[in-house]
Short mmCIF file of N, CA, C and O in Angstrom, two decimals:
data_model
loop_
_atom_site.label_atom_id
_atom_site.label_comp_id
_atom_site.label_asym_id
_atom_site.label_seq_id
_atom_site.Cartn_x
_atom_site.Cartn_y
_atom_site.Cartn_z
N MET A 1 65.64 12.03 30.02
CA MET A 1 65.94 11.59 28.69
C MET A 1 66.36 12.80 27.84
O MET A 1 65.82 13.88 27.98
N ALA A 2 67.17 12.51 26.95
CA ALA A 2 67.67 13.57 26.08
C ALA A 2 66.76 13.68 24.86
O ALA A 2 66.02 12.76 24.50
N ARG A 3 66.83 14.82 24.24
CA ARG A 3 66.02 15.08 23.06
C ARG A 3 66.32 14.09 21.94
O ARG A 3 65.42 13.67 21.22
N LYS A 4 67.54 13.75 21.79
CA LYS A 4 67.94 12.82 20.75
C LYS A 4 67.31 11.45 20.97
O LYS A 4 66.98 10.75 20.01
N GLU A 5 67.13 11.05 22.19
CA GLU A 5 66.52 9.76 22.49
C GLU A 5 65.01 9.76 22.23
O GLU A 5 64.43 8.77 21.82
N LEU A 6 64.37 10.88 22.45
CA LEU A 6 62.91 10.99 22.27
C LEU A 6 62.50 11.14 20.81
O LEU A 6 61.40 10.76 20.43
N LYS A 7 63.39 11.69 19.98
CA LYS A 7 63.05 12.00 18.60
C LYS A 7 62.54 10.79 17.81
O LYS A 7 61.50 10.88 17.15
N PRO A 8 63.18 9.63 17.81
CA PRO A 8 62.67 8.48 17.05
C PRO A 8 61.30 8.02 17.55
O PRO A 8 60.44 7.64 16.76
N GLU A 9 61.07 8.05 18.84
CA GLU A 9 59.79 7.65 19.38
C GLU A 9 58.69 8.64 19.00
O GLU A 9 57.57 8.26 18.65
N LEU A 10 59.01 9.92 19.02
CA LEU A 10 58.04 10.94 18.66
C LEU A 10 57.69 10.88 17.18
O LEU A 10 56.55 11.10 16.79
N GLN A 11 58.68 10.56 16.34
CA GLN A 11 58.41 10.47 14.90
C GLN A 11 57.40 9.36 14.61
O GLN A 11 56.50 9.52 13.80
N GLY A 12 57.55 8.25 15.26
CA GLY A 12 56.61 7.13 15.08
C GLY A 12 55.20 7.53 15.51
O GLY A 12 54.21 7.22 14.84
N MET A 13 55.12 8.25 16.64
CA MET A 13 53.82 8.70 17.12
C MET A 13 53.23 9.75 16.19
O MET A 13 52.02 9.75 15.94
N ARG A 14 54.07 10.65 15.66
CA ARG A 14 53.58 11.67 14.73
C ARG A 14 53.01 11.03 13.47
O ARG A 14 51.99 11.47 12.96
N LYS A 15 53.68 10.02 12.94
CA LYS A 15 53.17 9.32 11.75
C LYS A 15 51.82 8.66 12.06
O LYS A 15 50.90 8.71 11.26
N ALA A 16 51.72 8.05 13.22
CA ALA A 16 50.46 7.41 13.60
C ALA A 16 49.35 8.44 13.74
O ALA A 16 48.22 8.23 13.26
N VAL A 17 49.65 9.58 14.37
CA VAL A 17 48.66 10.64 14.54
C VAL A 17 48.22 11.17 13.17
O VAL A 17 47.03 11.40 12.93
N THR A 18 49.16 11.36 12.26
CA THR A 18 48.84 11.86 10.93
C THR A 18 47.93 10.88 10.18
O THR A 18 46.95 11.28 9.55
N SER A 19 48.25 9.60 10.25
CA SER A 19 47.40 8.61 9.57
C SER A 19 46.01 8.54 10.22
O SER A 19 45.00 8.42 9.53
N HIS A 20 45.95 8.68 11.54
CA HIS A 20 44.66 8.68 12.22
C HIS A 20 43.84 9.90 11.81
O HIS A 20 42.63 9.79 11.59
N ARG A 21 44.48 11.05 11.72
CA ARG A 21 43.77 12.27 11.31
C ARG A 21 43.22 12.14 9.90
O ARG A 21 42.10 12.57 9.63
N SER A 22 44.02 11.58 9.00
CA SER A 22 43.52 11.43 7.63
C SER A 22 42.36 10.42 7.60
O SER A 22 41.37 10.60 6.88
N GLY A 23 42.45 9.37 8.41
CA GLY A 23 41.34 8.41 8.50
C GLY A 23 40.09 9.06 9.06
O GLY A 23 38.97 8.81 8.60
N ILE A 24 40.27 9.90 10.06
CA ILE A 24 39.13 10.62 10.65
C ILE A 24 38.51 11.55 9.62
O ILE A 24 37.28 11.66 9.52
N ALA A 25 39.32 12.21 8.82
CA ALA A 25 38.81 13.11 7.79
C ALA A 25 37.98 12.35 6.77
O ALA A 25 36.91 12.80 6.33
N VAL A 26 38.46 11.16 6.37
CA VAL A 26 37.70 10.32 5.43
C VAL A 26 36.36 9.93 6.04
O VAL A 26 35.30 10.01 5.39
N LEU A 27 36.38 9.51 7.29
CA LEU A 27 35.14 9.12 7.96
C LEU A 27 34.17 10.29 8.09
O LEU A 27 32.95 10.13 7.92
N LYS A 28 34.69 11.48 8.37
CA LYS A 28 33.83 12.67 8.45
C LYS A 28 33.16 12.95 7.12
O LYS A 28 31.98 13.29 7.06
N ARG A 29 33.91 12.81 6.02
CA ARG A 29 33.32 13.03 4.70
C ARG A 29 32.22 12.01 4.42
O ARG A 29 31.16 12.34 3.88
N GLU A 30 32.47 10.75 4.79
CA GLU A 30 31.46 9.72 4.59
C GLU A 30 30.21 10.00 5.41
O GLU A 30 29.08 9.86 4.92
N VAL A 31 30.39 10.41 6.65
CA VAL A 31 29.25 10.74 7.52
C VAL A 31 28.46 11.90 6.93
O VAL A 31 27.22 11.89 6.91
N LYS A 32 29.16 12.90 6.42
CA LYS A 32 28.49 14.06 5.83
C LYS A 32 27.68 13.64 4.60
O LYS A 32 26.53 14.06 4.43
N ALA A 33 28.26 12.79 3.76
CA ALA A 33 27.54 12.31 2.57
C ALA A 33 26.32 11.50 2.96
O ALA A 33 25.23 11.67 2.39
N LEU A 34 26.47 10.62 3.95
CA LEU A 34 25.34 9.81 4.40
C LEU A 34 24.25 10.67 5.05
O LEU A 34 23.06 10.41 4.87
N ALA A 35 24.66 11.69 5.77
CA ALA A 35 23.68 12.59 6.39
C ALA A 35 22.88 13.32 5.33
O ALA A 35 21.65 13.48 5.46
N SER A 36 23.54 13.75 4.27
CA SER A 36 22.80 14.45 3.21
C SER A 36 21.87 13.49 2.48
O SER A 36 20.75 13.86 2.11
N GLN A 37 22.29 12.23 2.28
CA GLN A 37 21.41 11.25 1.67
C GLN A 37 20.20 10.98 2.55
O GLN A 37 19.07 10.86 2.06
N LEU A 38 20.44 10.88 3.84
CA LEU A 38 19.34 10.65 4.78
C LEU A 38 18.35 11.81 4.76
O LEU A 38 17.14 11.62 4.77
N LYS A 39 18.87 13.01 4.71
CA LYS A 39 18.02 14.20 4.68
C LYS A 39 17.16 14.20 3.41
O LYS A 39 15.96 14.48 3.46
N ALA A 40 17.77 13.86 2.28
CA ALA A 40 17.02 13.80 1.03
C ALA A 40 15.97 12.70 1.08
O ALA A 40 14.83 12.88 0.61
N THR A 41 16.30 11.57 1.67
CA THR A 41 15.36 10.47 1.79
C THR A 41 14.19 10.84 2.70
O THR A 41 13.05 10.52 2.41
N ARG A 42 14.50 11.54 3.78
CA ARG A 42 13.42 11.97 4.69
C ARG A 42 12.48 12.94 4.00
O ARG A 42 11.29 12.96 4.29
N ARG A 43 13.00 13.74 3.11
CA ARG A 43 12.13 14.64 2.35
C ARG A 43 11.23 13.85 1.42
O ARG A 43 10.08 14.18 1.23
N TYR A 44 11.77 12.80 0.82
CA TYR A 44 11.03 12.03 -0.16
C TYR A 44 10.01 11.11 0.49
O TYR A 44 8.90 10.98 0.01
N VAL A 45 10.38 10.45 1.58
CA VAL A 45 9.52 9.44 2.19
C VAL A 45 8.17 10.00 2.63
O VAL A 45 7.15 9.40 2.33
N PRO A 46 8.10 11.13 3.32
CA PRO A 46 6.77 11.62 3.69
C PRO A 46 5.90 11.91 2.47
O PRO A 46 4.71 11.63 2.48
N LYS A 47 6.50 12.43 1.40
CA LYS A 47 5.72 12.70 0.20
C LYS A 47 5.20 11.41 -0.39
O LYS A 47 4.05 11.31 -0.79
N ALA A 48 6.05 10.38 -0.43
CA ALA A 48 5.62 9.08 -0.95
C ALA A 48 4.55 8.47 -0.06
O ALA A 48 3.57 7.91 -0.55
N ALA A 49 4.71 8.60 1.25
CA ALA A 49 3.71 8.06 2.18
C ALA A 49 2.39 8.81 2.03
O ALA A 49 1.32 8.20 2.07
N GLU A 50 2.46 10.13 1.83
CA GLU A 50 1.24 10.90 1.63
C GLU A 50 0.55 10.48 0.35
O GLU A 50 -0.67 10.32 0.30
N ARG A 51 1.36 10.30 -0.73
CA ARG A 51 0.78 9.86 -2.00
C ARG A 51 0.13 8.50 -1.85
O ARG A 51 -0.97 8.26 -2.36
N GLU A 52 0.80 7.60 -1.15
CA GLU A 52 0.28 6.26 -0.97
C GLU A 52 -1.01 6.28 -0.15
O GLU A 52 -1.98 5.60 -0.48
N ALA A 53 -1.04 7.07 0.90
CA ALA A 53 -2.24 7.19 1.73
C ALA A 53 -3.39 7.80 0.93
O ALA A 53 -4.54 7.36 1.03
N ALA A 54 -3.07 8.81 0.12
CA ALA A 54 -4.11 9.44 -0.70
C ALA A 54 -4.68 8.46 -1.71
O ALA A 54 -5.89 8.41 -1.93
N SER A 55 -3.81 7.65 -2.33
CA SER A 55 -4.31 6.68 -3.30
C SER A 55 -5.13 5.60 -2.60
O SER A 55 -6.13 5.14 -3.14
N ALA A 56 -4.72 5.20 -1.40
CA ALA A 56 -5.50 4.22 -0.65
C ALA A 56 -6.87 4.78 -0.28
O ALA A 56 -7.88 4.07 -0.35
N GLU A 57 -6.91 6.06 0.08
CA GLU A 57 -8.20 6.69 0.39
C GLU A 57 -9.08 6.74 -0.85
O GLU A 57 -10.28 6.49 -0.79
N ARG A 58 -8.46 7.06 -2.00
CA ARG A 58 -9.23 7.12 -3.24
C ARG A 58 -9.79 5.75 -3.59
O ARG A 58 -10.94 5.62 -4.00
N VAL A 59 -8.97 4.69 -3.40
CA VAL A 59 -9.43 3.34 -3.71
C VAL A 59 -10.58 2.95 -2.79
O VAL A 59 -11.59 2.43 -3.24
N SER A 60 -10.43 3.21 -1.48
CA SER A 60 -11.50 2.84 -0.55
C SER A 60 -12.75 3.68 -0.81
O SER A 60 -13.86 3.18 -0.74
N ALA A 61 -12.56 4.96 -1.12
CA ALA A 61 -13.71 5.80 -1.43
C ALA A 61 -14.39 5.33 -2.70
O ALA A 61 -15.62 5.31 -2.81
N LYS A 62 -13.59 4.91 -3.67
CA LYS A 62 -14.15 4.41 -4.92
C LYS A 62 -14.93 3.14 -4.67
O LYS A 62 -16.02 2.95 -5.21
N ARG A 63 -14.37 2.26 -3.82
CA ARG A 63 -15.08 1.01 -3.53
C ARG A 63 -16.40 1.30 -2.84
O ARG A 63 -17.42 0.72 -3.17
N HIS A 64 -16.35 2.21 -1.85
CA HIS A 64 -17.59 2.53 -1.15
C HIS A 64 -18.53 3.29 -2.08
O HIS A 64 -19.73 3.13 -2.00
N GLY A 65 -17.99 4.10 -2.96
CA GLY A 65 -18.80 4.87 -3.88
C GLY A 65 -19.36 4.00 -5.00
O GLY A 65 -20.38 4.31 -5.56
N GLU A 66 -18.67 2.90 -5.33
CA GLU A 66 -19.13 2.03 -6.41
C GLU A 66 -20.44 1.36 -6.06
O GLU A 66 -21.31 1.25 -6.90
N PHE A 67 -20.56 0.88 -4.84
CA PHE A 67 -21.74 0.10 -4.49
C PHE A 67 -22.91 1.01 -4.20
O PHE A 67 -22.85 1.89 -3.35
N GLN A 68 -23.97 0.76 -4.95
CA GLN A 68 -25.22 1.45 -4.71
C GLN A 68 -26.33 0.41 -4.74
O GLN A 68 -26.46 -0.33 -5.72
N PRO A 69 -27.12 0.33 -3.70
CA PRO A 69 -28.16 -0.69 -3.64
C PRO A 69 -29.13 -0.63 -4.81
O PRO A 69 -29.57 -1.67 -5.32
N ASP A 70 -29.44 0.57 -5.26
CA ASP A 70 -30.38 0.70 -6.38
C ASP A 70 -29.81 0.08 -7.64
O ASP A 70 -30.53 -0.57 -8.41
N VAL A 71 -28.51 0.26 -7.85
CA VAL A 71 -27.86 -0.31 -9.03
C VAL A 71 -27.87 -1.83 -8.96
O VAL A 71 -28.10 -2.52 -9.96
N LEU A 72 -27.65 -2.37 -7.76
CA LEU A 72 -27.69 -3.82 -7.58
C LEU A 72 -29.09 -4.34 -7.89
O LEU A 72 -29.24 -5.34 -8.60
N ARG A 73 -30.11 -3.66 -7.41
CA ARG A 73 -31.49 -4.08 -7.66
C ARG A 73 -31.81 -4.00 -9.16
O ARG A 73 -32.40 -4.91 -9.73
N GLN A 74 -31.37 -2.91 -9.80
CA GLN A 74 -31.60 -2.76 -11.24
C GLN A 74 -30.88 -3.84 -12.04
O GLN A 74 -31.41 -4.39 -13.01
N MET A 75 -29.66 -4.15 -11.62
CA MET A 75 -28.89 -5.19 -12.29
C MET A 75 -29.60 -6.53 -12.17
O MET A 75 -29.73 -7.28 -13.14
N ARG A 76 -30.10 -6.81 -10.98
CA ARG A 76 -30.79 -8.08 -10.75
C ARG A 76 -32.06 -8.18 -11.60
O ARG A 76 -32.31 -9.20 -12.24
N THR A 77 -32.82 -7.10 -11.65
CA THR A 77 -34.04 -7.13 -12.46
C THR A 77 -33.72 -7.18 -13.95
O THR A 77 -34.44 -7.81 -14.72
N ALA A 78 -32.63 -6.54 -14.38
CA ALA A 78 -32.23 -6.60 -15.79
C ALA A 78 -31.81 -8.01 -16.18
O ALA A 78 -32.05 -8.45 -17.32
N LEU A 79 -31.22 -8.73 -15.23
CA LEU A 79 -30.84 -10.12 -15.50
C LEU A 79 -32.04 -11.04 -15.42
O LEU A 79 -32.00 -12.18 -15.89
N GLY A 80 -33.12 -10.56 -14.82
CA GLY A 80 -34.34 -11.36 -14.70
C GLY A 80 -34.21 -12.48 -13.68
O GLY A 80 -34.75 -13.56 -13.89
N ILE A 81 -33.51 -12.21 -12.59
CA ILE A 81 -33.33 -13.23 -11.56
C ILE A 81 -33.82 -12.71 -10.22
O ILE A 81 -33.98 -11.50 -10.02
N THR A 82 -34.08 -13.62 -9.32
CA THR A 82 -34.54 -13.25 -7.99
C THR A 82 -33.35 -13.00 -7.06
O THR A 82 -32.20 -13.26 -7.43
N GLN A 83 -33.67 -12.55 -5.86
CA GLN A 83 -32.61 -12.35 -4.87
C GLN A 83 -31.94 -13.66 -4.53
O GLN A 83 -30.71 -13.73 -4.37
N ALA A 84 -32.70 -14.72 -4.44
CA ALA A 84 -32.14 -16.03 -4.10
C ALA A 84 -31.20 -16.50 -5.22
O ALA A 84 -30.13 -17.06 -4.94
N GLN A 85 -31.60 -16.27 -6.46
CA GLN A 85 -30.73 -16.67 -7.58
C GLN A 85 -29.45 -15.83 -7.62
O GLN A 85 -28.37 -16.35 -7.89
N LEU A 86 -29.59 -14.53 -7.35
CA LEU A 86 -28.40 -13.67 -7.30
C LEU A 86 -27.48 -14.13 -6.17
O LEU A 86 -26.25 -14.14 -6.33
N ALA A 87 -28.06 -14.53 -5.06
CA ALA A 87 -27.27 -15.02 -3.94
C ALA A 87 -26.48 -16.26 -4.34
O ALA A 87 -25.31 -16.42 -3.98
N ILE A 88 -27.10 -17.14 -5.13
CA ILE A 88 -26.40 -18.34 -5.60
C ILE A 88 -25.24 -17.95 -6.51
O ILE A 88 -24.14 -18.48 -6.39
N LEU A 89 -25.48 -17.00 -7.41
CA LEU A 89 -24.41 -16.54 -8.31
C LEU A 89 -23.24 -15.94 -7.54
O LEU A 89 -22.08 -16.11 -7.91
N LEU A 90 -23.55 -15.21 -6.47
CA LEU A 90 -22.52 -14.53 -5.70
C LEU A 90 -21.91 -15.40 -4.61
O LEU A 90 -20.89 -15.04 -4.03
N GLY A 91 -22.54 -16.53 -4.32
CA GLY A 91 -22.02 -17.41 -3.29
C GLY A 91 -22.27 -16.89 -1.89
O GLY A 91 -21.46 -17.08 -0.98
N VAL A 92 -23.39 -16.19 -1.72
CA VAL A 92 -23.76 -15.65 -0.41
C VAL A 92 -25.19 -16.08 -0.11
O VAL A 92 -25.85 -16.71 -0.93
N SER A 93 -25.69 -15.71 1.05
CA SER A 93 -27.08 -16.05 1.39
C SER A 93 -28.03 -15.03 0.78
O SER A 93 -27.64 -13.90 0.47
N SER A 94 -29.27 -15.44 0.62
CA SER A 94 -30.26 -14.52 0.06
C SER A 94 -30.54 -13.37 1.04
O SER A 94 -30.89 -12.27 0.62
N LEU A 95 -30.33 -13.63 2.32
CA LEU A 95 -30.49 -12.57 3.31
C LEU A 95 -29.45 -11.46 3.09
O LEU A 95 -29.77 -10.27 3.24
N SER A 96 -28.23 -11.85 2.71
CA SER A 96 -27.19 -10.84 2.43
C SER A 96 -27.61 -9.97 1.26
O SER A 96 -27.47 -8.73 1.32
N VAL A 97 -28.12 -10.58 0.21
CA VAL A 97 -28.56 -9.80 -0.96
C VAL A 97 -29.69 -8.87 -0.55
O VAL A 97 -29.71 -7.69 -0.95
N TYR A 98 -30.62 -9.36 0.25
CA TYR A 98 -31.72 -8.52 0.73
C TYR A 98 -31.19 -7.32 1.50
O TYR A 98 -31.62 -6.19 1.29
N LYS A 99 -30.23 -7.57 2.41
CA LYS A 99 -29.68 -6.47 3.22
C LYS A 99 -28.92 -5.46 2.35
O LYS A 99 -28.96 -4.27 2.61
N TRP A 100 -28.22 -5.96 1.32
CA TRP A 100 -27.50 -5.04 0.43
C TRP A 100 -28.48 -4.15 -0.33
O TRP A 100 -28.25 -2.97 -0.50
N GLU A 101 -29.56 -4.75 -0.78
CA GLU A 101 -30.54 -3.98 -1.56
C GLU A 101 -31.33 -3.01 -0.71
O GLU A 101 -31.80 -1.99 -1.21
N THR A 102 -31.51 -3.31 0.55
CA THR A 102 -32.28 -2.43 1.42
C THR A 102 -31.39 -1.49 2.22
O THR A 102 -31.84 -0.88 3.19
N ARG A 103 -30.12 -1.40 1.84
CA ARG A 103 -29.14 -0.50 2.46
C ARG A 103 -28.82 -0.85 3.91
O ARG A 103 -28.34 -0.04 4.67
N GLY A 104 -29.09 -2.08 4.30
CA GLY A 104 -28.78 -2.49 5.66
C GLY A 104 -27.30 -2.73 5.86
O GLY A 104 -26.75 -2.44 6.91
N VAL A 105 -26.65 -3.27 4.83
CA VAL A 105 -25.25 -3.65 4.93
C VAL A 105 -24.57 -3.34 3.60
O VAL A 105 -25.20 -3.39 2.55
N THR A 106 -23.27 -3.05 3.66
CA THR A 106 -22.47 -2.86 2.45
C THR A 106 -21.61 -4.10 2.24
O THR A 106 -20.98 -4.57 3.19
N PRO A 107 -21.56 -4.62 1.02
CA PRO A 107 -20.74 -5.81 0.79
C PRO A 107 -19.25 -5.55 1.00
O PRO A 107 -18.79 -4.42 0.84
N ARG A 108 -18.51 -6.58 1.33
CA ARG A 108 -17.06 -6.49 1.49
C ARG A 108 -16.39 -6.38 0.12
O ARG A 108 -17.04 -6.56 -0.91
N ALA A 109 -15.09 -6.11 0.14
CA ALA A 109 -14.34 -5.93 -1.11
C ALA A 109 -14.40 -7.18 -1.98
O ALA A 109 -14.58 -7.09 -3.20
N ALA A 110 -14.26 -8.35 -1.39
CA ALA A 110 -14.30 -9.59 -2.17
C ALA A 110 -15.68 -9.78 -2.79
O ALA A 110 -15.81 -10.21 -3.94
N GLN A 111 -16.71 -9.44 -2.03
CA GLN A 111 -18.08 -9.57 -2.55
C GLN A 111 -18.33 -8.55 -3.65
O GLN A 111 -19.04 -8.83 -4.61
N LEU A 112 -17.74 -7.36 -3.52
CA LEU A 112 -17.88 -6.35 -4.58
C LEU A 112 -17.26 -6.85 -5.88
O LEU A 112 -17.78 -6.58 -6.96
N ALA A 113 -16.17 -7.58 -5.77
CA ALA A 113 -15.54 -8.15 -6.96
C ALA A 113 -16.48 -9.15 -7.64
O ALA A 113 -16.61 -9.14 -8.87
N TRP A 114 -17.14 -9.98 -6.84
CA TRP A 114 -18.10 -10.93 -7.41
C TRP A 114 -19.28 -10.20 -8.03
O TRP A 114 -19.78 -10.59 -9.09
N ILE A 115 -19.74 -9.13 -7.39
CA ILE A 115 -20.85 -8.35 -7.93
C ILE A 115 -20.45 -7.75 -9.27
O ILE A 115 -21.24 -7.73 -10.23
N ASP A 116 -19.22 -7.27 -9.38
CA ASP A 116 -18.74 -6.72 -10.65
C ASP A 116 -18.73 -7.78 -11.74
O ASP A 116 -19.07 -7.50 -12.89
N GLU A 117 -18.33 -9.00 -11.38
CA GLU A 117 -18.33 -10.08 -12.37
C GLU A 117 -19.75 -10.39 -12.83
O GLU A 117 -19.99 -10.59 -14.03
N VAL A 118 -20.69 -10.42 -11.91
CA VAL A 118 -22.08 -10.70 -12.27
C VAL A 118 -22.65 -9.55 -13.08
O VAL A 118 -23.43 -9.74 -14.02
N ARG A 119 -22.23 -8.32 -12.75
CA ARG A 119 -22.69 -7.14 -13.48
C ARG A 119 -22.30 -7.23 -14.96
O ARG A 119 -23.03 -6.77 -15.83
N GLU A 120 -21.14 -7.83 -15.23
CA GLU A 120 -20.67 -7.96 -16.61
C GLU A 120 -21.37 -9.08 -17.37
O GLU A 120 -21.28 -9.16 -18.58
N MET A 121 -22.07 -9.95 -16.65
CA MET A 121 -22.79 -11.05 -17.30
C MET A 121 -24.04 -10.52 -17.99
O MET A 121 -24.64 -9.53 -17.57
N GLY A 122 -24.46 -11.23 -19.01
CA GLY A 122 -25.75 -10.95 -19.62
C GLY A 122 -26.78 -11.89 -19.03
O GLY A 122 -26.44 -12.80 -18.28
N PRO A 123 -28.04 -11.69 -19.37
CA PRO A 123 -29.09 -12.56 -18.82
C PRO A 123 -28.87 -14.04 -19.18
O PRO A 123 -29.06 -14.92 -18.35
N ARG A 124 -28.46 -14.32 -20.42
CA ARG A 124 -28.25 -15.72 -20.82
C ARG A 124 -27.11 -16.36 -20.01
O ARG A 124 -27.24 -17.50 -19.57
N LYS A 125 -26.01 -15.62 -19.88
CA LYS A 125 -24.86 -16.16 -19.15
C LYS A 125 -25.22 -16.37 -17.67
O LYS A 125 -24.81 -17.36 -17.06
N ALA A 126 -26.00 -15.47 -17.09
CA ALA A 126 -26.40 -15.61 -15.69
C ALA A 126 -27.30 -16.82 -15.51
O ALA A 126 -27.12 -17.62 -14.58
N LEU A 127 -28.27 -17.00 -16.41
CA LEU A 127 -29.16 -18.17 -16.30
C LEU A 127 -28.39 -19.45 -16.56
O LEU A 127 -28.67 -20.48 -15.94
N ALA A 128 -27.39 -19.41 -17.47
CA ALA A 128 -26.57 -20.59 -17.72
C ALA A 128 -25.75 -20.93 -16.47
O ALA A 128 -25.60 -22.11 -16.12
N ALA A 129 -25.22 -19.92 -15.80
CA ALA A 129 -24.45 -20.15 -14.59
C ALA A 129 -25.35 -20.73 -13.50
O ALA A 129 -24.91 -21.58 -12.71
N LEU A 130 -26.58 -20.26 -13.43
CA LEU A 130 -27.52 -20.80 -12.43
C LEU A 130 -27.88 -22.24 -12.75
O LEU A 130 -28.07 -23.06 -11.85
N ALA A 131 -27.98 -22.57 -14.02
CA ALA A 131 -28.32 -23.93 -14.41
C ALA A 131 -27.20 -24.89 -14.05
O ALA A 131 -27.44 -26.07 -13.73
N LEU A 132 -25.96 -24.41 -14.08
CA LEU A 132 -24.82 -25.25 -13.72
C LEU A 132 -24.80 -25.54 -12.22
O LEU A 132 -24.31 -26.57 -11.79
N ASP A 133 -25.28 -24.59 -11.43
CA ASP A 133 -25.28 -24.79 -9.97
C ASP A 133 -26.40 -25.69 -9.62
O ASP A 133 -26.63 -26.54 -9.08
#
């Protein structure tokens, strides 16, 4: 083939190669931008996960630290009710209240919420609640 015959075919291929190269350059820029975003996100995520874990530890420590059997016993005597009556207020068995007061068992989170509600009651409100049951 002569050079003159190849020239039109080569020009078409050169244009295609040029457009492909510019497309590749655009894609490379996008990949670079996404890689930098990913790198920044990876830096942030462990810090956020650490903060979240630390706050969860503080919450669980606070919950475990909140419950003290002596405080429960004092609260019950301040309300002037028995273990059985406190059990009725909390919706648990009297054996559970006994175990909590004697440090045998620690109440669950839901039970701690009920204990907090009873702690906020006064003697009149507690006796009124018992009268309703």
